[in-house]
Short mmCIF file of C-alpha atoms in Angstrom, two decimals:
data_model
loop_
_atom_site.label_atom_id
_atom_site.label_comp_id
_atom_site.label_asym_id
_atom_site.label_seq_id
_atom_site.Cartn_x
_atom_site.Cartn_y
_atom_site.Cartn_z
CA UNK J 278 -13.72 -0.06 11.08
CA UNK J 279 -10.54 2.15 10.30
CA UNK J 280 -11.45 4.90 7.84
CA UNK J 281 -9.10 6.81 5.61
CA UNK J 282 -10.85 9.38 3.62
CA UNK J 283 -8.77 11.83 0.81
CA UNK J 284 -10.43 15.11 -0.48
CA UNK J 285 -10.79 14.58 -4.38
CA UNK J 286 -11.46 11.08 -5.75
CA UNK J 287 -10.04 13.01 -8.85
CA UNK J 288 -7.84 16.19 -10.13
CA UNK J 289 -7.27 17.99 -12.78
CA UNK J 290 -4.09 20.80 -11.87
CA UNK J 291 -2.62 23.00 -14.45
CA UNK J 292 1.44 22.75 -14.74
CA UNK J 293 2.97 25.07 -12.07
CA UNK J 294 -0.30 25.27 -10.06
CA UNK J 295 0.52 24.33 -6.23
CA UNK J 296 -1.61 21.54 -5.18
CA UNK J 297 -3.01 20.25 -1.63
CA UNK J 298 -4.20 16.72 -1.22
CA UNK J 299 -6.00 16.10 2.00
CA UNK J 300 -5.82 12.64 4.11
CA UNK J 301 -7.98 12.14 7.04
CA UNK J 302 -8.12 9.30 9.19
CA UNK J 303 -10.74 8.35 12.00
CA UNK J 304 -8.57 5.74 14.13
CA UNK J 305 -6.61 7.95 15.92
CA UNK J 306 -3.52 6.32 14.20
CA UNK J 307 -0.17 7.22 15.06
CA UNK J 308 1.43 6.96 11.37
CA UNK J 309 0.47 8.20 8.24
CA UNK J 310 1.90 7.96 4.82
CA UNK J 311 1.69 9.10 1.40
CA UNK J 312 2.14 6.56 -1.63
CA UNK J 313 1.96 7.17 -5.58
CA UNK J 314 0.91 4.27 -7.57
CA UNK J 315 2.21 4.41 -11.18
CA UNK J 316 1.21 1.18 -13.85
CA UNK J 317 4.56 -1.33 -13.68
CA UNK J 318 5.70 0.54 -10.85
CA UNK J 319 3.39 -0.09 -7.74
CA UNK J 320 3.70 2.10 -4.70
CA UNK J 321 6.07 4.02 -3.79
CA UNK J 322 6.65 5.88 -0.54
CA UNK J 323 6.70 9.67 -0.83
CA UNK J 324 6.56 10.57 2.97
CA UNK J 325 5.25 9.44 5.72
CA UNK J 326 4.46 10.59 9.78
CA UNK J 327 5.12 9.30 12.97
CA UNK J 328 3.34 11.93 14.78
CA UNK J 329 2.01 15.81 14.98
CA UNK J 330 4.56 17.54 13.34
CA UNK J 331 7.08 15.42 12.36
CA UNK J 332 7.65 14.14 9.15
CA UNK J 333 10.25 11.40 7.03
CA UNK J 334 11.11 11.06 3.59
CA UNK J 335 10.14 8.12 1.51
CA UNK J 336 11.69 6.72 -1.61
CA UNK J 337 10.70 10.02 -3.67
CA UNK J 338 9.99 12.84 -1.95
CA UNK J 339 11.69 14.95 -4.78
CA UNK J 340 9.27 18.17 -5.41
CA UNK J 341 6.83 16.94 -2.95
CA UNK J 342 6.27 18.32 0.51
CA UNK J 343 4.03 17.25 3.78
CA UNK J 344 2.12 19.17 6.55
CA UNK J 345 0.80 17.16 9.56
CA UNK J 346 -0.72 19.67 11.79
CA UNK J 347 -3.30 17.22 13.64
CA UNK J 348 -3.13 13.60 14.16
CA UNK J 349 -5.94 12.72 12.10
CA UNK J 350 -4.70 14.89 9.05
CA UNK J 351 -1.71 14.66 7.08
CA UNK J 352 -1.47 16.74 3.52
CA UNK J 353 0.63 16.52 0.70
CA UNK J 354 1.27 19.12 -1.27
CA UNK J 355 2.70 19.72 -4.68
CA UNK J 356 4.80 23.14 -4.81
CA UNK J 357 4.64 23.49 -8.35
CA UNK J 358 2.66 20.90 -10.48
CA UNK J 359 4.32 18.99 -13.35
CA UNK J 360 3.58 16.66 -15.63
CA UNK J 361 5.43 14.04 -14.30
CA UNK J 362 3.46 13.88 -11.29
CA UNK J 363 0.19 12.96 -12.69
CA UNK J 364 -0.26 9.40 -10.82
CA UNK J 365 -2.79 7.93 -8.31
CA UNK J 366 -1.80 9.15 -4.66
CA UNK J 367 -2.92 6.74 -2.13
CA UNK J 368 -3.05 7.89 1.84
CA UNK J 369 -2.88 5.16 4.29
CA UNK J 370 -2.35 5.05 8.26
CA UNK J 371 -1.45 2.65 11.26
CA UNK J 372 -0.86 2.47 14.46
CA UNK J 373 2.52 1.84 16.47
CA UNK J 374 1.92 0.86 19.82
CA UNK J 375 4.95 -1.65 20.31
CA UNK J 376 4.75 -2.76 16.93
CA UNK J 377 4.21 -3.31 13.09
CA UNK J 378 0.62 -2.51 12.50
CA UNK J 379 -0.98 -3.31 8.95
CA UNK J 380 -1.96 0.34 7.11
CA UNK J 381 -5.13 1.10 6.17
CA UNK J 382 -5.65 2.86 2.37
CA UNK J 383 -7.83 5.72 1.30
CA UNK J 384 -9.31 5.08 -2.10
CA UNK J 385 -7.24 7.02 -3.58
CA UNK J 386 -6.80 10.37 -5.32
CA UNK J 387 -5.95 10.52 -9.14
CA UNK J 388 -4.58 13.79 -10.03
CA UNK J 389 -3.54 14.38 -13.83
CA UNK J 390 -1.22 17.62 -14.30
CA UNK J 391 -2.05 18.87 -17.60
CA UNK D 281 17.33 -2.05 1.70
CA UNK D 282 14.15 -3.68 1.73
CA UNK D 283 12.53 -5.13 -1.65
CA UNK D 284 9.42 -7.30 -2.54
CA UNK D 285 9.95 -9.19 -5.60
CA UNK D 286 6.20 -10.33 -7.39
CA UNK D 287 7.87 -12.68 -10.32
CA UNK D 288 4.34 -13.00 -12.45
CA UNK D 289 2.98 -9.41 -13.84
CA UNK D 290 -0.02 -11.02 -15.26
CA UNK D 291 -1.61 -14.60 -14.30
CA UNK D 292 -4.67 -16.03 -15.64
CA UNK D 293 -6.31 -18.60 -14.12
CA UNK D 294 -9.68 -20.40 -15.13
CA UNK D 295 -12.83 -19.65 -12.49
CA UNK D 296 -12.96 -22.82 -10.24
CA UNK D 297 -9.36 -23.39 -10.35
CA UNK D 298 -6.75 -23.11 -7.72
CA UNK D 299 -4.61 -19.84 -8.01
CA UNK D 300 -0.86 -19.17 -6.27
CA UNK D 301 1.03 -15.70 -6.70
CA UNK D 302 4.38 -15.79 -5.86
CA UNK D 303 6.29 -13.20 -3.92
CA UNK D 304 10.18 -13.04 -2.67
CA UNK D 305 11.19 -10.28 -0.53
CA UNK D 306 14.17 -9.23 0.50
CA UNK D 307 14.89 -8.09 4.57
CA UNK D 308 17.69 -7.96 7.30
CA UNK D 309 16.09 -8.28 10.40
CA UNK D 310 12.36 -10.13 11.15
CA UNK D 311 9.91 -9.55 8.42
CA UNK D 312 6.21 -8.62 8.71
CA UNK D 313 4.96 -9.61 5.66
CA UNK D 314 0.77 -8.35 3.72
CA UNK D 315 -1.10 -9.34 0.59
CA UNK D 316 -3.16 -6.58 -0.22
CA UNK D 317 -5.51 -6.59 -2.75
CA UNK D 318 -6.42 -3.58 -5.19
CA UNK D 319 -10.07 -3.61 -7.14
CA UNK D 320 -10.02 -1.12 -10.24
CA UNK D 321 -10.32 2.06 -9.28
CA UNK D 322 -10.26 1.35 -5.04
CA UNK D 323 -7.84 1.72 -2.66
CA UNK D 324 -5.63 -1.24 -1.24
CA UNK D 325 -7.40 -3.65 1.04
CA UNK D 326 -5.58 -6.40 3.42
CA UNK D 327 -6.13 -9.89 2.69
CA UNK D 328 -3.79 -11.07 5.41
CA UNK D 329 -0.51 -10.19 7.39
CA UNK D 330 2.15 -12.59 8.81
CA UNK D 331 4.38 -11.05 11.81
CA UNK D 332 5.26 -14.09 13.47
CA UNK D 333 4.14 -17.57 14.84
CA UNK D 334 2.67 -19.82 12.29
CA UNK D 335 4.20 -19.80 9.51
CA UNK D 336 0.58 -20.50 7.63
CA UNK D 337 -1.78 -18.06 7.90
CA UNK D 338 -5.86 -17.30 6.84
CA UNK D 339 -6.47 -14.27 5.52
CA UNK D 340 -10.35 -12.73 3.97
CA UNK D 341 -12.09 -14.23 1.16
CA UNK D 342 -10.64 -17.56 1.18
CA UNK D 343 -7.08 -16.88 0.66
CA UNK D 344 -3.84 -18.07 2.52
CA UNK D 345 -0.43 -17.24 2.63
CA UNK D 346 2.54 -19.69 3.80
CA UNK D 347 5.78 -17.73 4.88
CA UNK D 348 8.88 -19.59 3.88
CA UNK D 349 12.20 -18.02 5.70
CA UNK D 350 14.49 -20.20 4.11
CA UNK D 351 13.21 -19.20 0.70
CA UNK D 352 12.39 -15.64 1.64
CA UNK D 353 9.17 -16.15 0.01
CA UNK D 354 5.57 -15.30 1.12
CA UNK D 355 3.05 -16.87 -1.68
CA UNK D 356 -0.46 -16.14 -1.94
CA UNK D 357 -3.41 -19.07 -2.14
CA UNK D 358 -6.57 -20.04 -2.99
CA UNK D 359 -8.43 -23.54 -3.66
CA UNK D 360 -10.97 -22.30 -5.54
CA UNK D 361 -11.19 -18.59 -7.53
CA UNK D 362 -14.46 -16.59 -8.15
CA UNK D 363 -14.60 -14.05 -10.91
CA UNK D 364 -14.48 -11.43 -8.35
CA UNK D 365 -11.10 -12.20 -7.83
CA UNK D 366 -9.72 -10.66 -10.39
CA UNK D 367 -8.25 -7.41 -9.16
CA UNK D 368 -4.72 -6.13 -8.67
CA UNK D 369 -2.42 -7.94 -5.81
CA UNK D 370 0.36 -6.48 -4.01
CA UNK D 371 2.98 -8.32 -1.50
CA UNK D 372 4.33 -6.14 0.56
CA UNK D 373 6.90 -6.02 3.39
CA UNK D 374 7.61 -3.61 6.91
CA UNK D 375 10.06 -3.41 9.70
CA UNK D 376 10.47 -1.08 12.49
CA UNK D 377 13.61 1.40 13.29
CA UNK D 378 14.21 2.94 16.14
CA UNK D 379 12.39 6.11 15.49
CA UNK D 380 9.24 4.23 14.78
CA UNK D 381 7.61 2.31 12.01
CA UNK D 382 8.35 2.51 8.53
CA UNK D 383 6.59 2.48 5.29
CA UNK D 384 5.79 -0.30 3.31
CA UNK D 385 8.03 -1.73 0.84
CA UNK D 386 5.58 -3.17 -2.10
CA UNK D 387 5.97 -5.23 -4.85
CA UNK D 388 4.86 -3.91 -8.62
CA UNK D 389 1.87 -6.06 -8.50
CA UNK D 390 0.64 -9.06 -10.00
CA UNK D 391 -2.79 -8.25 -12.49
CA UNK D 392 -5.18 -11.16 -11.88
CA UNK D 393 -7.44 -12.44 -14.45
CA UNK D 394 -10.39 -14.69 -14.19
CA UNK D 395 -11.39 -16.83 -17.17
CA UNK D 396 -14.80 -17.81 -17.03
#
């Protein structure tokens, strides 16, 4: 079975503290991507990965940014905390190969900027 | 642009009863098409996936999902719901560029509740 694991299940940050959230996946996945689930909202696509190094903005990638160093790890990371970006961060991954794959989910990291 | 379009915010549906939740999504070229499904406090879990072929498909846990291209709809199934059911449901929809695959366009969810 696919397994997407993030660091913190949850987060507490300070406003202005810079903050790391940590997504590692065990498939050897080609794409990973970084979500933020708000109520009446759903998900929506911050940034995502097709490989080592490269990187795409979502929908909102506005005072967010990503590092993807190894395949199997792909961080987002919060420059400056604010309030507005306390929210549930979800990490997910999937393969390419030829194709659309279905993504996998972490469980999920809730992070409240206080 | 892509969008996903879940009509119903909240449904509630008596345990033993039959259960659909309707999605409409919006896409220019092929869609691939998921039903995820969100517990409280989990991360998002695939019930089933349509990319092409029959336009019915099975997914986990009982549900189905029929994909209708002339009504750009993908609605969710089941016969019979359990009181585990009730969780959080998401339609979403992908496609693939040229540079590689994109992410998921999801709908805001549909909040299912199970009356006993």
């Amino acid at each position: 079975d696919v397994k997407v694991t993030q660091s913190s299940r949850y987060l507490v940050k300070r406003t202005g503290e810079k903050v790391f959230l940590e997504c590692v996946q065990d498939m050897d996945h080609e794409n990973m991507f970084w979500y933020r689930q708000d109520p009446g909202l759903g998900l929506r696509l911050i940034y995502f990965s097709y490989d080592v190094k490269m990187k795409e903005k979502g929908d909102i990638p506005e005072g967010y940014s990503v590092s993807r160093e190894k395949k199997e790890r792909f961080s987002l990371i919060l420059e400056s905390a604010s309030t507005n970006q306390t929210s549930m961060y979800l990490c997910a991954s999937s393969q390419t190969a030829g194709g659309i794959y279905e993504q996998y989910f972490g469980p999920g990291t809730r992070l409240t900027v206080t | 642009a892509q969008s996903v379009t879940q009509p119903d915010i909240h449904i509630t549906v008596s345990e033993g009863a039959s259960l659909e939740l309707r999605c409409n999504y919006s896409y220019g070229a092929t869609p691939y098409l998921f039903w995820y499904v969100q517990s409280p406090g989990q991360g998002l879990q695939l019930l089933l996936k349509y990319f092409s072929g029959d336009t019915l498909v099975q997914g986990i846990k009982g549900f189905e999902a029929e994909f209708k291209r002339s009504q750009s709809s993908f609605n969710l199934r089941k016969p019979s719901v359990h009181w585990s059911d009730a969780a959080e449901y998401f339609c979403a929809v992908g496609g693939y560029s040229g540079g590689g695959a994109d992410g998921l366009t999801f709908g805001k969810g549909t909040h299912l509740i199970i009356q006993p």
